[in-house]
mmCIF file of C-alpha atoms and ligand atoms in Angstrom:
data_model
loop_
_atom_site.group_PDB
_atom_site.id
_atom_site.type_symbol
_atom_site.label_atom_id
_atom_site.label_comp_id
_atom_site.label_asym_id
_atom_site.label_seq_id
_atom_site.Cartn_x
_atom_site.Cartn_y
_atom_site.Cartn_z
ATOM 1 C CA MET W 1 -0.138 0.066 -0.101
ATOM 2 C CA ARG W 2 1.520 3.537 -0.917
ATOM 3 C CA VAL W 3 -0.775 6.044 0.509
ATOM 4 C CA VAL W 4 -0.697 10.133 0.193
ATOM 5 C CA LEU W 5 -2.727 11.424 2.951
ATOM 6 C CA LEU W 6 -4.066 14.890 2.069
ATOM 7 C CA GLY W 7 -5.329 17.617 4.292
ATOM 8 C CA PRO W 8 -4.945 21.045 5.881
ATOM 9 C CA PRO W 9 -2.554 21.865 8.761
ATOM 10 C CA GLY W 10 -3.973 20.425 11.740
ATOM 11 C CA ALA W 11 -6.415 17.846 10.398
ATOM 12 C CA GLY W 12 -4.258 15.172 11.869
ATOM 13 C CA LYS W 13 -2.458 13.563 9.104
ATOM 14 C CA GLY W 14 0.271 13.308 11.207
ATOM 15 C CA THR W 15 -1.341 11.297 13.859
ATOM 16 C CA GLN W 16 -3.346 9.534 11.524
ATOM 17 C CA ALA W 17 -0.252 8.380 9.469
ATOM 18 C CA THR W 18 1.561 7.084 12.667
ATOM 19 C CA LEU W 19 -1.636 4.992 13.015
ATOM 20 C CA LEU W 20 -1.889 3.614 9.488
ATOM 21 C CA CYS W 21 1.522 2.693 9.321
ATOM 22 C CA GLN W 22 2.151 0.626 12.833
ATOM 23 C CA ARG W 23 -1.330 -0.898 11.813
ATOM 24 C CA PHE W 24 0.013 -2.309 7.912
ATOM 25 C CA GLY W 25 3.760 -1.869 8.551
ATOM 26 C CA LEU W 26 4.542 0.923 6.224
ATOM 27 C CA ALA W 27 7.145 3.217 6.493
ATOM 28 C CA HIS W 28 6.208 6.922 7.391
ATOM 29 C CA ILE W 29 7.266 9.681 5.162
ATOM 30 C CA SER W 30 6.692 13.360 6.767
ATOM 31 C CA THR W 31 8.505 15.847 4.784
ATOM 32 C CA GLY W 32 7.881 18.186 7.995
ATOM 33 C CA GLU W 33 9.469 15.865 10.055
ATOM 34 C CA ILE W 34 12.697 15.571 8.040
ATOM 35 C CA LEU W 35 13.007 19.382 7.687
ATOM 36 C CA ARG W 36 12.675 19.717 11.498
ATOM 37 C CA SER W 37 15.317 17.329 12.088
ATOM 38 C CA ALA W 38 17.628 18.828 9.918
ATOM 39 C CA ILE W 39 16.775 22.096 11.833
ATOM 40 C CA LYS W 40 17.195 20.612 15.176
ATOM 41 C CA GLU W 41 20.894 19.084 13.884
ATOM 42 C CA GLY W 42 21.634 22.509 12.670
ATOM 43 C CA SER W 43 22.923 21.203 9.408
ATOM 44 C CA PRO W 44 23.346 23.537 6.310
ATOM 45 C CA LEU W 45 19.862 22.269 4.729
ATOM 46 C CA GLY W 46 18.108 22.984 8.504
ATOM 47 C CA LYS W 47 19.985 26.460 8.279
ATOM 48 C CA GLU W 48 18.663 27.203 4.931
ATOM 49 C CA VAL W 49 14.781 26.178 5.856
ATOM 50 C CA ALA W 50 14.326 27.218 9.219
ATOM 51 C CA PRO W 51 13.014 30.687 8.760
ATOM 52 C CA ILE W 52 10.721 29.331 5.835
ATOM 53 C CA LEU W 53 9.286 27.208 8.477
ATOM 54 C CA ALA W 54 8.858 29.554 10.961
ATOM 55 C CA ALA W 55 7.217 31.465 8.737
ATOM 56 C CA GLY W 56 4.877 29.211 7.526
ATOM 57 C CA SER W 57 5.690 29.231 3.802
ATOM 58 C CA LEU W 58 6.609 26.203 1.655
ATOM 59 C CA VAL W 59 10.218 25.136 1.176
ATOM 60 C CA PRO W 60 11.223 25.187 -2.646
ATOM 61 C CA ASP W 61 9.875 22.184 -4.572
ATOM 62 C CA ALA W 62 13.036 21.402 -5.783
ATOM 63 C CA LEU W 63 14.370 20.879 -2.223
ATOM 64 C CA VAL W 64 11.564 18.476 -1.148
ATOM 65 C CA ILE W 65 11.273 16.505 -4.267
ATOM 66 C CA GLU W 66 14.891 15.370 -3.593
ATOM 67 C CA LEU W 67 14.188 14.660 -0.205
ATOM 68 C CA ILE W 68 11.707 12.751 -1.085
ATOM 69 C CA ARG W 69 13.443 10.749 -4.056
ATOM 70 C CA GLU W 70 16.237 9.741 -1.463
ATOM 71 C CA ARG W 71 14.034 8.669 1.026
ATOM 72 C CA LEU W 72 11.924 6.673 -1.373
ATOM 73 C CA MET W 73 15.156 4.785 -2.131
ATOM 74 C CA LYS W 74 15.302 3.484 1.264
ATOM 75 C CA ASP W 75 14.559 -0.135 1.887
ATOM 76 C CA ASP W 76 11.753 0.054 4.506
ATOM 77 C CA CYS W 77 9.807 1.958 1.399
ATOM 78 C CA LEU W 78 9.460 -1.495 -0.262
ATOM 79 C CA LYS W 79 6.668 -2.867 2.112
ATOM 80 C CA GLY W 80 4.879 0.652 1.478
ATOM 81 C CA PHE W 81 4.356 4.055 2.609
ATOM 82 C CA VAL W 82 2.194 6.614 3.878
ATOM 83 C CA LEU W 83 3.447 10.210 2.830
ATOM 84 C CA ASP W 84 2.336 12.751 5.135
ATOM 85 C CA GLY W 85 2.705 16.625 4.341
ATOM 86 C CA PHE W 86 4.025 15.773 0.471
ATOM 87 C CA PRO W 87 2.788 16.598 -1.909
ATOM 88 C CA ARG W 88 1.975 20.091 -1.268
ATOM 89 C CA THR W 89 1.999 21.562 -4.500
ATOM 90 C CA VAL W 90 1.033 20.469 -7.784
ATOM 91 C CA GLU W 91 4.481 20.404 -9.269
ATOM 92 C CA GLN W 92 5.588 18.377 -6.217
ATOM 93 C CA ALA W 93 2.783 15.677 -7.045
ATOM 94 C CA LYS W 94 4.086 15.546 -10.690
ATOM 95 C CA ALA W 95 7.527 14.790 -9.924
ATOM 96 C CA LEU W 96 6.171 12.337 -7.319
ATOM 97 C CA ALA W 97 4.112 10.416 -9.861
ATOM 98 C CA LEU W 98 7.037 10.416 -12.003
ATOM 99 C CA LEU W 99 9.666 8.990 -9.664
ATOM 100 C CA LEU W 100 7.153 6.145 -8.767
ATOM 101 C CA SER W 101 6.614 5.577 -11.916
ATOM 102 C CA GLU W 102 10.100 4.636 -12.913
ATOM 103 C CA ILE W 103 10.071 2.275 -10.047
ATOM 104 C CA GLU W 104 6.592 0.668 -11.063
ATOM 105 C CA LYS W 105 5.240 1.335 -7.808
ATOM 106 C CA PRO W 106 2.265 3.729 -8.151
ATOM 107 C CA ILE W 107 0.500 5.278 -5.170
ATOM 108 C CA THR W 108 -2.457 3.064 -4.403
ATOM 109 C CA ASN W 109 -4.791 5.546 -2.086
ATOM 110 C CA VAL W 110 -5.042 9.272 -1.791
ATOM 111 C CA VAL W 111 -6.782 9.829 1.237
ATOM 112 C CA GLU W 112 -8.298 13.379 1.945
ATOM 113 C CA VAL W 113 -8.948 14.135 5.807
ATOM 114 C CA ARG W 114 -11.353 16.954 5.858
ATOM 115 C CA VAL W 115 -11.666 19.606 8.906
ATOM 116 C CA ASP W 116 -12.991 23.054 9.388
ATOM 117 C CA ASP W 117 -10.976 25.718 9.651
ATOM 118 C CA ALA W 118 -12.422 27.173 12.953
ATOM 119 C CA VAL W 119 -11.282 23.487 14.285
ATOM 120 C CA LEU W 120 -7.922 23.607 12.622
ATOM 121 C CA ILE W 121 -7.023 27.226 13.981
ATOM 122 C CA ASP W 122 -8.403 25.942 17.312
ATOM 123 C CA ARG W 123 -6.212 22.341 17.348
ATOM 124 C CA ILE W 124 -3.044 23.810 16.305
ATOM 125 C CA VAL W 125 -2.636 26.860 18.799
ATOM 126 C CA LYS W 126 -3.712 24.296 21.467
ATOM 127 C CA ARG W 127 -0.823 21.555 20.075
ATOM 128 C CA GLY W 128 1.495 24.762 20.318
ATOM 129 C CA GLN W 129 0.537 25.709 23.917
ATOM 130 C CA GLU W 130 0.833 21.893 25.121
ATOM 131 C CA GLY W 131 4.868 22.028 23.849
ATOM 132 C CA SER W 132 4.803 20.815 20.481
ATOM 133 C CA GLY W 133 7.993 22.492 20.083
ATOM 134 C CA ARG W 134 7.142 23.831 16.659
ATOM 135 C CA SER W 135 8.218 27.470 16.103
ATOM 136 C CA ASP W 136 4.892 27.638 13.638
ATOM 137 C CA ASP W 137 1.962 26.615 15.854
ATOM 138 C CA THR W 138 1.282 29.955 16.981
ATOM 139 C CA HIS W 139 -1.954 31.545 16.054
ATOM 140 C CA GLU W 140 -0.068 34.326 13.659
ATOM 141 C CA VAL W 141 1.741 31.360 11.523
ATOM 142 C CA VAL W 142 -1.363 29.187 11.420
ATOM 143 C CA ALA W 143 -3.038 31.869 9.578
ATOM 144 C CA ARG W 144 -0.199 31.860 7.172
ATOM 145 C CA ARG W 145 -0.087 28.389 6.562
ATOM 146 C CA LEU W 146 -4.135 27.827 5.835
ATOM 147 C CA GLU W 147 -3.320 30.694 3.363
ATOM 148 C CA VAL W 148 -0.499 28.745 1.846
ATOM 149 C CA TYR W 149 -2.641 25.437 1.977
ATOM 150 C CA ARG W 150 -5.582 26.962 0.098
ATOM 151 C CA ALA W 151 -3.446 28.883 -2.545
ATOM 152 C CA GLN W 152 -1.087 26.242 -3.067
ATOM 153 C CA THR W 153 -1.962 22.945 -1.603
ATOM 154 C CA ALA W 154 -5.547 22.431 -2.307
ATOM 155 C CA PRO W 155 -4.904 22.346 -6.082
ATOM 156 C CA VAL W 156 -3.246 18.720 -4.930
ATOM 157 C CA THR W 157 -6.499 17.554 -4.399
ATOM 158 C CA ALA W 158 -7.947 18.919 -7.426
ATOM 159 C CA TYR W 159 -4.813 17.184 -9.243
ATOM 160 C CA TYR W 160 -5.555 13.860 -7.650
ATOM 161 C CA GLU W 161 -9.319 13.857 -8.691
ATOM 162 C CA SER W 162 -8.503 14.299 -12.389
ATOM 163 C CA VAL W 163 -5.938 11.635 -12.456
ATOM 164 C CA SER W 164 -7.607 9.424 -10.076
ATOM 165 C CA GLU W 165 -9.514 9.016 -7.249
ATOM 166 C CA VAL W 166 -9.570 10.842 -3.997
ATOM 167 C CA GLN W 167 -11.122 9.070 -0.686
ATOM 168 C CA VAL W 168 -12.737 11.617 1.649
ATOM 169 C CA VAL W 169 -12.830 10.874 5.330
ATOM 170 C CA ASP W 170 -14.320 12.972 7.789
ATOM 171 C CA GLY W 171 -11.285 14.121 10.024
ATOM 172 C CA LEU W 172 -13.793 15.439 13.268
ATOM 173 C CA GLY W 173 -14.098 12.638 16.061
ATOM 174 C CA GLU W 174 -12.077 10.555 18.122
ATOM 175 C CA VAL W 175 -8.569 9.956 16.735
ATOM 176 C CA ALA W 176 -9.440 5.635 17.283
ATOM 177 C CA GLU W 177 -12.848 6.600 15.089
ATOM 178 C CA ILE W 178 -11.240 8.503 12.458
ATOM 179 C CA HIS W 179 -8.230 5.764 12.253
ATOM 180 C CA ARG W 180 -10.835 3.165 11.467
ATOM 181 C CA ARG W 181 -12.708 5.309 8.973
ATOM 182 C CA ILE W 182 -9.170 5.233 6.977
ATOM 183 C CA CYS W 183 -8.893 1.471 7.581
ATOM 184 C CA ASP W 184 -12.308 0.874 6.502
ATOM 185 C CA LEU W 185 -11.487 3.171 2.793
ATOM 186 C CA VAL W 186 -7.862 1.855 2.196
ATOM 187 C CA GLU W 187 -8.101 -1.978 3.321
ATOM 188 C CA PRO W 188 -9.952 -3.112 0.525
ATOM 189 C CA GLU W 189 -6.991 -2.180 -1.748
ATOM 190 C CA LEU W 190 -4.767 -4.395 0.317
ATOM 191 C CA ALA W 191 -4.857 -7.166 -1.889
ATOM 192 C CA ASP W 192 -2.143 -5.000 -3.937
HETATM 193 P P1 AMP B 1 4.169 19.418 8.349
HETATM 194 O O1 AMP B 1 5.096 19.312 9.785
HETATM 195 O O2 AMP B 1 3.658 18.677 7.608
HETATM 196 O O3 AMP B 1 3.055 20.621 9.081
HETATM 197 O O4 AMP B 1 5.219 20.741 7.659
HETATM 198 C C1 AMP B 1 5.795 22.013 8.173
HETATM 199 C C2 AMP B 1 6.434 22.884 7.249
HETATM 200 O O5 AMP B 1 7.380 22.150 6.798
HETATM 201 C C3 AMP B 1 5.567 23.511 6.095
HETATM 202 O O6 AMP B 1 4.897 24.858 6.761
HETATM 203 C C4 AMP B 1 6.655 23.882 5.408
HETATM 204 O O7 AMP B 1 7.280 24.988 5.438
HETATM 205 C C5 AMP B 1 7.547 22.703 5.076
HETATM 206 N N1 AMP B 1 6.948 21.796 4.541
HETATM 207 C C6 AMP B 1 6.483 20.344 5.136
HETATM 208 N N2 AMP B 1 6.602 19.548 3.786
HETATM 209 C C7 AMP B 1 6.676 20.288 2.984
HETATM 210 C C8 AMP B 1 6.559 20.280 1.387
HETATM 211 N N3 AMP B 1 6.019 19.213 0.920
HETATM 212 N N4 AMP B 1 6.710 21.164 0.361
HETATM 213 C C9 AMP B 1 6.978 22.452 0.659
HETATM 214 N N5 AMP B 1 7.153 22.812 2.296
HETATM 215 C C10 AMP B 1 7.334 21.869 3.318
#
């Protein structure tokens, strides 16, 4: 199973990706996590992207596409993976399709987690107050992240709708319940 999890910041993609990976033994690939660990390490990449993350903007496509290309070559991806936070632009989605077609391992499921804006802002700000340690979990930056999502990432859903199917899941409710909803959607495809 090779899953793309779509949805705005705060939709619960990270939590749901973790559960899905545990359940099906998949690799969890979060570009946000990769970038945050580069920042923590203080690597040249980290230094380059830190101000971009703090501002709630997107890092350049070429940079994240290269990170994903390297990540997808690791052995743990052979059993399948969940992409969380990538692709975030149509350019990234097209690059991903190309990368995966080269290894003949196309995406099997595109799942969109839907949540109202008001809930998102609340969730993210709370996450920041409860010590997520993320420089972008603040009121000011959340507004910018949602704006970036609408302008640059929402078209990714339209892109996938035009080339395949997008499975929509209601992201409101208990974590376990949302996990069950996602499993109900993706499990029929397990034979792949
Ligand atoms: P996330 O953890 O997915 O919310 O990502 C946190 C931040 O990392 C985003 O606000 C962006 O600054 C950056 N980022 C993560 N993934 C991508 C991506 N696919 N393209 C561009 N920027 C990204």
